[in-house]
Amino acid sequence: MNPTEQAERHGANNYHPLPVVITRAERVWVWDDNGNKYLDMLSSYSALNQGHRHPRILAAAREQLERVTLTSRAFHNDQLGPFLARLSEVSGFSRALLMNSGAEAVETGLKACRKWGYTVKGVPEGKARIVVAENNFHGRTISIVSYSTEPQYREGFGPFTPGFDIVPFGDAAAIEAAITPDTVAVHLESIQGEAGVVLPPDGYLRDVRAICDRHNVLLFLDEIQTGLGRTGKMWAFEHEGIRPDCLTVAKALGGGVYPVSAFCADDEVMNVFQPGDHGSTFGGNPMAAAVGKAALDVLIDEGLPARAAELGSYFKARLTALNSPHVREVRGRGLLIGVELHTSSGAARPYCERLSKLGVLCKDTHGQVIRFAPPLVIERDEIDFALEQVAKVLT
Ligand SMILES: *Cc1c(COP(=O)(O)O)cnc(C)c1O
């Protein structure tokens, strides 16, 4: 059996990958088992903002491999402190709680908001409620899919976790109407990535910030996909000049090398956690900390957020200028771009399959949208290469 047959025979069927077997990668390029070369325009859903196998991140990983990789949090390690200090500078939050996957960081945030509600706000025990948005994506645990509105993510997985109120995304008045005295948090993506790169109206996050202040409710933003430079600023919420109370970060925090995630907050929220309340065997291990610190250093030293802003506007303008009869809308911010196709043009997947044959890897999301989210280290001529192939498929 070849590797694909083995994966199909012995794995679970929870993914439907494009028929490309990747064996090697560097920066924005990947190679398959036949030596064909592809431009990676998905970058593992924004987990590869620094590109594949960035030399500085690999060097940090190698160095750490030679020293110590895992201690558990039963003991201190010498990498955790420097990483947390760097993350605090980059996030603007005084503290972070480290986990591994994005979903775990979100779960951590839900726990923090609820406990803050009981111990600080004074919500009666067991009554805390969290306002969330329709078409959200925050991960795949049972509590997180409890407030998903995507039937496929929920069907067959109940019973679900109670305590969530779902309102339309982009409608601040709906959030205010959903808030009750028991509401502890409003929990949103700054831009909905999985929903098809859906940007809220200008001013939305500012209005939500004001509503949260008015009602003593935490604003908990999930920037697992939009953070770390993707949208042209370090954090997508900066486009609105606001700051949330809680933030989840993952994906590119591991620099494409190692899973690293974090829940960030200031003292008032983070101090709800006492020893033994919450934890993770691998969360904050020295390997993760060394890699995570290098991943942040690369983003800053190479000015990747500004690069995403500049190349993203170029890419978006050129995609719009294709004037494709199949395209309903080109939208996005920085290097997170969605191309929504007309329903009459069919689903996005066959377009992605054709693009893969032309050497460009991307992924459909929500049926009608092709998402382009290349590593932020991409060069302009590489974007031009992608545009040439996209033009062949879309015009
Ligand atoms: C990917 C993602 C998650 C989940 O991260 P995992 O590491 O897959 O658990 C959560 N929120 C957003 C916005 C994401 O894009």
Short mmCIF file of C-alpha atoms and ligand atoms in Angstrom, two decimals:
data_model
loop_
_atom_site.label_atom_id
_atom_site.label_comp_id
_atom_site.label_asym_id
_atom_site.label_seq_id
_atom_site.Cartn_x
_atom_site.Cartn_y
_atom_site.Cartn_z
CA MET A 1 0.00 0.00 0.00
CA ASN A 2 1.20 3.54 -0.72
CA PRO A 3 1.09 6.20 2.02
CA THR A 4 -2.27 7.58 0.89
CA GLU A 5 -3.85 4.13 0.89
CA GLN A 6 -2.40 3.45 4.33
CA ALA A 7 -3.81 6.75 5.63
CA GLU A 8 -7.20 5.96 4.11
CA ARG A 9 -7.20 2.43 5.46
CA HIS A 10 -5.94 3.11 8.99
CA GLY A 11 -7.00 6.69 9.67
CA ALA A 12 -10.40 8.17 10.42
CA ASN A 13 -12.39 9.68 7.59
CA ASN A 14 -12.71 13.13 9.11
CA TYR A 15 -10.88 14.97 6.29
CA HIS A 16 -11.25 15.06 2.52
CA PRO A 17 -7.76 16.14 1.36
CA LEU A 18 -6.87 17.23 -2.15
CA PRO A 19 -4.95 14.39 -3.85
CA VAL A 20 -1.48 15.82 -3.23
CA VAL A 21 1.09 13.95 -1.11
CA ILE A 22 3.50 16.49 0.33
CA THR A 23 6.96 15.24 1.16
CA ARG A 24 9.01 18.40 1.59
CA ALA A 25 8.54 22.12 2.17
CA GLU A 26 10.48 25.34 2.35
CA ARG A 27 9.25 28.91 2.92
CA VAL A 28 6.16 29.25 0.63
CA TRP A 29 6.76 26.15 -1.47
CA VAL A 30 5.94 22.46 -1.00
CA TRP A 31 6.92 19.44 -3.10
CA ASP A 32 4.94 16.24 -3.67
CA ASP A 33 6.14 12.64 -3.98
CA ASN A 34 6.53 13.07 -7.76
CA GLY A 35 8.78 16.11 -7.39
CA ASN A 36 6.05 18.58 -8.41
CA LYS A 37 6.28 21.99 -6.77
CA TYR A 38 3.35 23.96 -5.37
CA LEU A 39 2.84 27.41 -3.90
CA ASP A 40 1.16 26.99 -0.50
CA MET A 41 -1.67 29.54 -0.45
CA LEU A 42 -3.37 28.00 2.58
CA SER A 43 -0.44 27.86 5.00
CA SER A 44 -2.25 25.38 7.24
CA TYR A 45 -5.07 27.83 7.94
CA SER A 46 -2.59 30.55 9.02
CA ALA A 47 -0.35 28.31 11.12
CA LEU A 48 2.53 29.01 8.74
CA ASN A 49 2.63 32.81 8.77
CA GLN A 50 6.44 32.66 9.08
CA GLY A 51 6.63 30.18 6.16
CA HIS A 52 7.62 26.52 6.17
CA ARG A 53 10.71 25.62 8.20
CA HIS A 54 11.86 29.14 8.94
CA PRO A 55 15.61 28.84 9.67
CA ARG A 56 15.47 30.81 12.93
CA ILE A 57 12.55 28.76 14.25
CA LEU A 58 14.26 25.50 13.24
CA ALA A 59 17.46 26.64 14.93
CA ALA A 60 15.59 27.37 18.17
CA ALA A 61 13.90 23.96 17.98
CA ARG A 62 17.18 22.15 17.29
CA GLU A 63 18.94 23.90 20.12
CA GLN A 64 16.13 23.02 22.51
CA LEU A 65 16.08 19.38 21.30
CA GLU A 66 19.65 19.08 22.50
CA ARG A 67 18.81 20.36 26.00
CA VAL A 68 15.38 19.46 27.41
CA THR A 69 12.02 19.01 25.66
CA LEU A 70 9.49 18.20 28.36
CA THR A 71 9.35 18.83 32.09
CA SER A 72 5.58 19.03 32.74
CA ARG A 73 4.54 22.01 34.79
CA ALA A 74 5.33 20.16 38.02
CA PHE A 75 8.73 21.87 37.72
CA HIS A 76 9.94 25.20 36.34
CA ASN A 77 11.83 25.30 33.06
CA ASP A 78 14.14 28.02 31.81
CA GLN A 79 12.28 28.66 28.52
CA LEU A 80 8.78 29.40 29.79
CA GLY A 81 9.53 32.75 31.45
CA PRO A 82 11.27 34.39 28.46
CA PHE A 83 8.48 33.19 26.13
CA LEU A 84 5.72 34.53 28.41
CA ALA A 85 7.51 37.88 28.73
CA ARG A 86 7.80 38.16 24.93
CA LEU A 87 4.18 37.12 24.42
CA SER A 88 3.10 39.73 26.95
CA GLU A 89 4.96 42.46 25.01
CA VAL A 90 3.39 41.35 21.74
CA SER A 91 -0.16 40.80 23.05
CA GLY A 92 -0.28 43.75 25.44
CA PHE A 93 -1.70 41.46 28.14
CA SER A 94 0.15 40.99 31.39
CA ARG A 95 -0.35 37.21 31.50
CA ALA A 96 -0.84 34.13 29.33
CA LEU A 97 -1.87 30.55 30.07
CA LEU A 98 -0.24 28.16 27.64
CA MET A 99 -1.92 25.20 25.99
CA ASN A 100 -1.27 23.27 22.76
CA SER A 101 -4.19 23.49 20.34
CA GLY A 102 -6.45 26.39 19.53
CA ALA A 103 -9.50 24.60 20.90
CA GLU A 104 -7.76 24.14 24.26
CA ALA A 105 -6.96 27.85 24.42
CA VAL A 106 -10.61 28.64 23.70
CA GLU A 107 -11.76 26.17 26.39
CA THR A 108 -9.38 27.88 28.79
CA GLY A 109 -10.93 31.22 27.90
CA LEU A 110 -14.46 29.94 28.46
CA LYS A 111 -13.43 28.66 31.90
CA ALA A 112 -11.71 31.96 32.75
CA CYS A 113 -14.74 34.04 31.73
CA ARG A 114 -17.13 31.86 33.69
CA LYS A 115 -14.98 31.87 36.81
CA TRP A 116 -14.48 35.64 36.52
CA GLY A 117 -18.26 35.92 36.33
CA TYR A 118 -18.74 34.00 39.57
CA THR A 119 -15.81 35.32 41.58
CA VAL A 120 -15.52 38.94 40.37
CA LYS A 121 -18.81 39.98 38.78
CA GLY A 122 -20.97 38.08 41.28
CA VAL A 123 -23.09 35.98 38.90
CA PRO A 124 -24.93 33.21 40.84
CA GLU A 125 -23.10 29.85 40.61
CA GLY A 126 -24.07 27.79 37.56
CA LYS A 127 -25.83 30.69 35.79
CA ALA A 128 -23.06 32.24 33.65
CA ARG A 129 -23.93 32.96 30.02
CA ILE A 130 -21.68 33.82 27.07
CA VAL A 131 -22.85 35.64 23.93
CA VAL A 132 -21.41 34.23 20.67
CA ALA A 133 -21.92 34.82 16.94
CA GLU A 134 -23.64 32.79 14.25
CA ASN A 135 -21.27 31.02 11.85
CA ASN A 136 -18.46 31.14 14.40
CA PHE A 137 -15.55 28.76 14.37
CA HIS A 138 -13.65 28.24 17.60
CA GLY A 139 -12.64 24.57 17.40
CA ARG A 140 -14.07 21.10 17.79
CA THR A 141 -14.50 20.14 21.44
CA ILE A 142 -17.98 19.33 22.71
CA SER A 143 -18.32 22.64 24.56
CA ILE A 144 -17.15 24.60 21.53
CA VAL A 145 -19.44 22.84 19.05
CA SER A 146 -22.23 23.42 21.59
CA TYR A 147 -22.38 26.98 20.27
CA SER A 148 -21.56 26.27 16.64
CA THR A 149 -24.33 26.93 14.11
CA GLU A 150 -22.85 24.53 11.55
CA PRO A 151 -25.10 21.43 11.70
CA GLN A 152 -22.31 19.09 10.53
CA TYR A 153 -20.09 20.08 13.45
CA ARG A 154 -22.84 19.11 15.94
CA GLU A 155 -24.87 16.26 14.48
CA GLY A 156 -24.37 13.10 16.50
CA PHE A 157 -22.24 14.77 19.18
CA GLY A 158 -24.81 15.90 21.78
CA PRO A 159 -25.71 16.40 24.58
CA PHE A 160 -24.19 19.85 24.50
CA THR A 161 -22.85 22.35 27.02
CA PRO A 162 -25.46 24.98 27.98
CA GLY A 163 -24.90 28.68 28.68
CA PHE A 164 -24.44 30.23 25.23
CA ASP A 165 -26.58 32.82 23.43
CA ILE A 166 -26.11 33.02 19.67
CA VAL A 167 -26.63 36.30 17.78
CA PRO A 168 -25.95 37.34 14.16
CA PHE A 169 -22.31 38.34 13.45
CA GLY A 170 -21.81 42.02 12.68
CA ASP A 171 -24.88 43.26 14.58
CA ALA A 172 -23.81 45.04 17.77
CA ALA A 173 -27.40 45.86 18.80
CA ALA A 174 -28.19 42.13 18.81
CA ILE A 175 -25.35 41.60 21.28
CA GLU A 176 -26.65 44.27 23.62
CA ALA A 177 -30.16 42.79 23.42
CA ALA A 178 -28.81 39.32 24.32
CA ILE A 179 -26.92 40.50 27.41
CA THR A 180 -28.53 39.64 30.75
CA PRO A 181 -27.27 40.23 34.31
CA ASP A 182 -25.76 36.70 34.11
CA THR A 183 -23.75 37.39 30.94
CA VAL A 184 -20.03 37.13 31.62
CA ALA A 185 -18.53 37.49 28.13
CA VAL A 186 -19.03 38.28 24.48
CA HIS A 187 -16.91 35.81 22.52
CA LEU A 188 -16.17 36.50 18.83
CA GLU A 189 -13.66 36.18 16.02
CA SER A 190 -12.43 39.59 14.85
CA ILE A 191 -12.95 38.36 11.28
CA GLN A 192 -14.76 35.06 10.70
CA GLY A 193 -12.22 32.95 8.80
CA GLU A 194 -13.84 29.54 8.49
CA ALA A 195 -17.21 31.12 7.71
CA GLY A 196 -15.63 32.34 4.46
CA VAL A 197 -13.53 35.37 5.48
CA VAL A 198 -16.47 37.42 6.75
CA LEU A 199 -15.55 40.94 7.85
CA PRO A 200 -17.92 42.70 10.25
CA PRO A 201 -19.05 46.23 9.37
CA ASP A 202 -16.61 49.02 10.28
CA GLY A 203 -17.12 50.13 13.85
CA TYR A 204 -18.56 46.78 14.98
CA LEU A 205 -15.77 45.87 17.38
CA ARG A 206 -15.71 49.43 18.72
CA ASP A 207 -19.46 49.24 19.40
CA VAL A 208 -19.11 45.80 21.00
CA ARG A 209 -16.29 47.11 23.18
CA ALA A 210 -18.53 49.95 24.41
CA ILE A 211 -21.43 47.55 25.05
CA CYS A 212 -19.20 45.22 27.06
CA ASP A 213 -17.96 48.17 29.15
CA ARG A 214 -21.51 49.38 29.74
CA HIS A 215 -22.68 45.99 31.04
CA ASN A 216 -19.52 44.82 32.85
CA VAL A 217 -19.06 41.94 30.42
CA LEU A 218 -15.69 40.64 29.17
CA LEU A 219 -14.83 40.97 25.48
CA PHE A 220 -13.15 37.69 24.56
CA LEU A 221 -11.72 37.71 21.01
CA ASP A 222 -10.45 34.63 19.20
CA GLU A 223 -7.53 35.66 16.97
CA ILE A 224 -6.24 32.14 16.39
CA GLN A 225 -6.58 32.66 12.63
CA THR A 226 -6.53 36.46 12.31
CA GLY A 227 -3.74 37.22 14.79
CA LEU A 228 0.04 37.27 14.51
CA GLY A 229 0.20 39.58 11.53
CA ARG A 230 -2.22 37.84 9.17
CA THR A 231 -4.50 40.83 8.56
CA GLY A 232 -1.79 43.48 8.24
CA LYS A 233 -1.52 44.34 11.93
CA MET A 234 -0.30 42.11 14.73
CA TRP A 235 -3.95 41.68 15.84
CA ALA A 236 -7.04 42.24 13.73
CA PHE A 237 -8.73 44.17 16.58
CA GLU A 238 -6.09 46.90 16.17
CA HIS A 239 -7.81 47.93 12.93
CA GLU A 240 -10.61 49.25 15.15
CA GLY A 241 -8.36 50.79 17.77
CA ILE A 242 -9.75 48.64 20.57
CA ARG A 243 -8.43 46.05 22.96
CA PRO A 244 -10.35 42.99 24.18
CA ASP A 245 -10.22 41.71 27.77
CA CYS A 246 -9.27 38.18 26.72
CA LEU A 247 -7.53 36.83 23.65
CA THR A 248 -6.82 33.38 22.22
CA VAL A 249 -3.73 32.83 20.09
CA ALA A 250 -2.55 29.59 18.45
CA LYS A 251 -1.68 28.40 14.92
CA ALA A 252 1.30 30.62 13.90
CA LEU A 253 2.37 30.87 17.56
CA GLY A 254 4.00 27.49 16.92
CA GLY A 255 5.79 28.78 13.80
CA GLY A 256 4.61 25.77 11.80
CA VAL A 257 6.87 23.53 13.85
CA TYR A 258 5.16 22.65 17.08
CA PRO A 259 1.64 23.14 18.50
CA VAL A 260 1.59 26.14 20.84
CA SER A 261 -1.48 28.05 22.00
CA ALA A 262 -2.25 30.67 24.61
CA PHE A 263 -5.08 32.32 26.43
CA CYS A 264 -4.03 35.91 27.21
CA ALA A 265 -5.57 38.30 29.74
CA ASP A 266 -4.67 40.86 32.39
CA ASP A 267 -4.44 40.10 36.11
CA GLU A 268 -8.10 40.63 36.95
CA VAL A 269 -9.18 37.76 34.70
CA MET A 270 -6.12 35.51 34.81
CA ASN A 271 -5.92 35.57 38.58
CA VAL A 272 -9.15 33.57 38.80
CA PHE A 273 -6.95 30.50 38.20
CA GLN A 274 -5.45 28.94 41.32
CA PRO A 275 -3.02 26.00 41.43
CA GLY A 276 -4.88 22.86 40.39
CA ASP A 277 -7.83 24.63 38.70
CA HIS A 278 -6.72 23.93 35.16
CA GLY A 279 -3.73 22.53 33.29
CA SER A 280 -2.16 20.61 30.45
CA THR A 281 0.69 18.08 30.46
CA PHE A 282 2.38 19.60 27.42
CA GLY A 283 1.18 23.22 27.83
CA GLY A 284 4.15 25.54 28.33
CA ASN A 285 6.80 22.86 27.86
CA PRO A 286 10.35 24.05 27.08
CA MET A 287 10.19 22.94 23.43
CA ALA A 288 6.94 24.85 22.90
CA ALA A 289 8.33 27.90 24.68
CA ALA A 290 11.57 27.96 22.67
CA VAL A 291 9.69 27.57 19.39
CA GLY A 292 6.96 30.05 20.37
CA LYS A 293 9.48 32.72 21.31
CA ALA A 294 11.34 32.28 18.01
CA ALA A 295 8.00 32.40 16.13
CA LEU A 296 7.20 35.79 17.73
CA ASP A 297 10.74 37.11 17.18
CA VAL A 298 10.52 36.30 13.46
CA LEU A 299 7.14 38.05 13.08
CA ILE A 300 8.54 41.21 14.64
CA ASP A 301 12.10 41.25 13.31
CA GLU A 302 10.92 40.63 9.75
CA GLY A 303 8.05 43.12 9.98
CA LEU A 304 5.59 40.49 8.80
CA PRO A 305 2.37 42.34 9.78
CA ALA A 306 3.33 45.34 7.59
CA ARG A 307 4.28 42.97 4.80
CA ALA A 308 0.84 41.31 5.01
CA ALA A 309 -0.78 44.74 4.75
CA GLU A 310 1.18 45.75 1.67
CA LEU A 311 1.10 42.49 -0.26
CA GLY A 312 -2.48 41.81 0.81
CA SER A 313 -3.78 45.05 -0.73
CA TYR A 314 -1.83 44.29 -3.90
CA PHE A 315 -3.19 40.74 -4.10
CA LYS A 316 -6.76 41.79 -3.36
CA ALA A 317 -6.68 44.59 -5.93
CA ARG A 318 -5.31 42.26 -8.61
CA LEU A 319 -7.88 39.56 -7.80
CA THR A 320 -10.65 42.15 -8.09
CA ALA A 321 -9.21 43.39 -11.38
CA LEU A 322 -9.53 39.90 -12.90
CA ASN A 323 -13.22 40.78 -13.30
CA SER A 324 -14.03 37.10 -13.36
CA PRO A 325 -17.60 36.22 -14.35
CA HIS A 326 -17.52 33.54 -11.61
CA VAL A 327 -16.66 35.90 -8.77
CA ARG A 328 -19.34 37.46 -6.62
CA GLU A 329 -16.99 39.22 -4.20
CA VAL A 330 -13.32 39.50 -3.29
CA ARG A 331 -12.93 40.42 0.37
CA GLY A 332 -10.42 40.28 3.17
CA ARG A 333 -7.81 42.14 5.12
CA GLY A 334 -4.06 41.77 4.76
CA LEU A 335 -3.19 38.31 3.49
CA LEU A 336 -6.49 36.75 4.57
CA ILE A 337 -8.55 36.89 1.40
CA GLY A 338 -11.78 35.17 0.40
CA VAL A 339 -13.00 34.92 -3.17
CA GLU A 340 -16.70 34.16 -3.12
CA LEU A 341 -18.07 32.52 -6.26
CA HIS A 342 -21.57 32.94 -7.67
CA THR A 343 -23.78 29.97 -6.79
CA SER A 344 -24.34 29.52 -10.55
CA SER A 345 -20.58 28.92 -10.94
CA GLY A 346 -20.76 25.84 -8.70
CA ALA A 347 -18.82 24.92 -5.58
CA ALA A 348 -15.32 26.25 -4.90
CA ARG A 349 -13.70 22.84 -4.49
CA PRO A 350 -13.31 21.98 -8.22
CA TYR A 351 -11.61 25.36 -8.73
CA CYS A 352 -9.17 24.48 -5.93
CA GLU A 353 -8.56 21.08 -7.54
CA ARG A 354 -7.73 22.77 -10.86
CA LEU A 355 -5.48 25.26 -9.10
CA SER A 356 -3.57 22.41 -7.44
CA LYS A 357 -2.86 20.95 -10.89
CA LEU A 358 -1.45 24.36 -11.86
CA GLY A 359 0.83 24.44 -8.82
CA VAL A 360 -1.21 26.50 -6.35
CA LEU A 361 -2.58 24.94 -3.17
CA CYS A 362 -5.62 26.53 -1.59
CA LYS A 363 -8.80 25.39 0.06
CA ASP A 364 -12.48 26.06 -0.31
CA THR A 365 -14.36 27.12 2.78
CA HIS A 366 -18.10 27.18 3.21
CA GLY A 367 -18.81 25.79 -0.24
CA GLN A 368 -18.61 28.98 -2.30
CA VAL A 369 -15.45 30.65 -1.04
CA ILE A 370 -11.81 30.09 -2.02
CA ARG A 371 -9.58 31.20 0.84
CA PHE A 372 -6.13 32.58 0.04
CA ALA A 373 -3.87 32.88 3.08
CA PRO A 374 -0.25 32.39 2.01
CA PRO A 375 2.70 32.58 4.39
CA LEU A 376 3.41 36.26 5.14
CA VAL A 377 6.97 35.82 3.86
CA ILE A 378 5.65 35.44 0.30
CA GLU A 379 7.29 37.64 -2.36
CA ARG A 380 5.45 39.81 -4.87
CA ASP A 381 6.53 37.69 -7.86
CA GLU A 382 5.17 34.63 -6.09
CA ILE A 383 1.82 36.37 -5.70
CA ASP A 384 2.00 37.15 -9.42
CA PHE A 385 2.54 33.45 -10.12
CA ALA A 386 -0.56 32.64 -8.05
CA LEU A 387 -2.55 35.34 -9.86
CA GLU A 388 -1.63 33.92 -13.28
CA GLN A 389 -2.92 30.50 -12.26
CA VAL A 390 -6.05 31.92 -10.61
CA ALA A 391 -6.75 33.87 -13.81
CA LYS A 392 -6.58 30.62 -15.84
CA VAL A 393 -9.12 28.97 -13.56
CA LEU A 394 -11.48 31.88 -13.00
CA THR A 395 -11.62 33.61 -16.39
C1 LIG B 1 -8.19 26.95 13.87
C2 LIG B 1 -9.04 27.74 14.78
C3 LIG B 1 -9.39 27.28 16.06
C4 LIG B 1 -9.04 25.90 16.56
O1 LIG B 1 -7.69 25.64 16.59
P1 LIG B 1 -7.19 24.09 16.68
O2 LIG B 1 -5.72 24.22 16.88
O3 LIG B 1 -7.55 23.45 15.37
O4 LIG B 1 -7.90 23.48 17.82
C5 LIG B 1 -10.12 28.14 16.88
N1 LIG B 1 -10.49 29.35 16.46
C6 LIG B 1 -10.20 29.82 15.24
C7 LIG B 1 -10.63 31.19 14.85
C8 LIG B 1 -9.48 29.03 14.34
O5 LIG B 1 -9.21 29.48 13.11
#
